[in-house]
Amino acid sequence: MLPPGPKAPSAFQTIEWIVRPTHFLRQAQAKYGEPFTIRTAWSDAPMVLTSDPEEIKRAYAAPPDVLQGGDAADFLEPFVGRNSLLVLHGDEHLKQRRLVLPPFHGEALRRWSDTISTLAHAHLDTWPTGTPFRALPRMQELTLEIIQRVIFGSQDAELKHALRSALDLTQSTPNLIAMSLVQRDFGPYGRFLKAVERIDELVYARIDQPSETESILDLLKQSGATREELRDQLVTLLAAGHETTATALAWALERLARHPADLTADPQPFIDEVLRTRPVLSITARKTLQPYTLAGHTLPEGVYVAPCIYLANRRGKPIPFGGGTRRCVGAAFATLELREVLRAVSGRFRLRPPRAQGERMRRRSITLAPARGAEIIADPLA
Ligand code: HEM
């Protein structure tokens, strides 16, 4: 028996989930208690949500033949490739994860601080002053520049453009629904495939080229991965690593404008609070491969067990990066990037909001983004 949950048809729940995601989650939790079951148009499998710290710990520790990660990202496969960490399961997933992890260790990452800071300052030179602007698109631009630079050791305007086209198509919720439901070779999906083709050409060219500077690509090349594995890992890191961080930065700026603070010395507590109260991803999902007991409910095979980041962060230990063997591989990198960019902003500008009212969380594809794109006004410090 599945735990109780909203009885509305899945199409209706999907709309709620898109238009009022946090309200939908809070309301379902208040009405049905935990765990509760929701249904969306994206998958036939019902999704059982929990924010209970003990249950979340158990779910993240469950072996992959009991709870399988990587299922919810199937629609991304045409873009990120079949060797992507996001779509692999079991031993294959662990093998690729071991290849990708070493360059993302705290220690190995520290040497990127200066590069990130330099790119952040060059970006801040282009900010308008004294007039409102939306920080989210600018942060998308900056985080793509940063991740491209760190991964390839260089920036390629054409690759940046192709990546943005593919990502923009997956970012628009109507397109996403259209693409995942009717995968045809025309319309948005056709345009998406074209963008992916161009990305492949550019990424393979980069893989085949001897690099002049040190980059994550060089380190991955030494791991013995095949050309195709490399391509898939690189595109995965570019895709998973840029929109998420851009959204987190946009929230940080939206918050900073309303709660001014000096972040030049130690921005970490501020970052932790932003990731806790404005989580970029609202849930993590694992599929049951055998019956699984969650808070006294025996769930059948084939449903999602979903530790709910948004609800968990409101009650206990925050889990902005998920957990277990599927925990975000870019967590340390994202944190470093947030630190460097926020320190740069705080050293140069005082931010204020054009409107007093804080921005609501709106679903943008799979992220929870500021509804107005994080509108801020930046006044240069004297
Ligand atoms: C603030 C920024 C970020 C947030 C909030 C975030 C959050 C997450 C979350 C919640 C997951 C799923 C974890 C789970 O299922 O338990 C995830 C997975 C992942 N993230 Fe991040 N992420 C961020 C930045 C990055 C960056 C910068 C990169 C790469 C450079 C990255 C690469 C990945 C990859 C490859 C996975 C899949 C891991 C796997 O399935 O083994 N992320 N991230």
PDB file of C-alpha atoms in Angstrom, residues 263 265-276 339:
ATOM      1  CA  LEU A 263      31.003  38.476   2.593  1.00  0.00           C
ATOM      2  CA  ALA A 265      36.034  37.436   4.690  1.00  0.00           C
ATOM      3  CA  ASP A 266      33.947  34.307   5.213  1.00  0.00           C
ATOM      4  CA  PRO A 267      30.891  33.816   3.034  1.00  0.00           C
ATOM      5  CA  GLN A 268      30.396  30.170   4.107  1.00  0.00           C
ATOM      6  CA  PRO A 269      27.618  30.613   6.739  1.00  0.00           C
ATOM      7  CA  PHE A 270      25.700  32.814   4.281  1.00  0.00           C
ATOM      8  CA  ILE A 271      26.118  30.195   1.512  1.00  0.00           C
ATOM      9  CA  ASP A 272      24.942  27.390   3.808  1.00  0.00           C
ATOM     10  CA  GLU A 273      21.844  29.375   4.691  1.00  0.00           C
ATOM     11  CA  VAL A 274      21.035  30.154   1.048  1.00  0.00           C
ATOM     12  CA  LEU A 275      21.415  26.479   0.050  1.00  0.00           C
ATOM     13  CA  ARG A 276      19.237  25.504   3.010  1.00  0.00           C
ATOM     14  CA  ARG A 339      32.580  31.566  -2.247  1.00  0.00           C
TER      15      ARG A 339
END
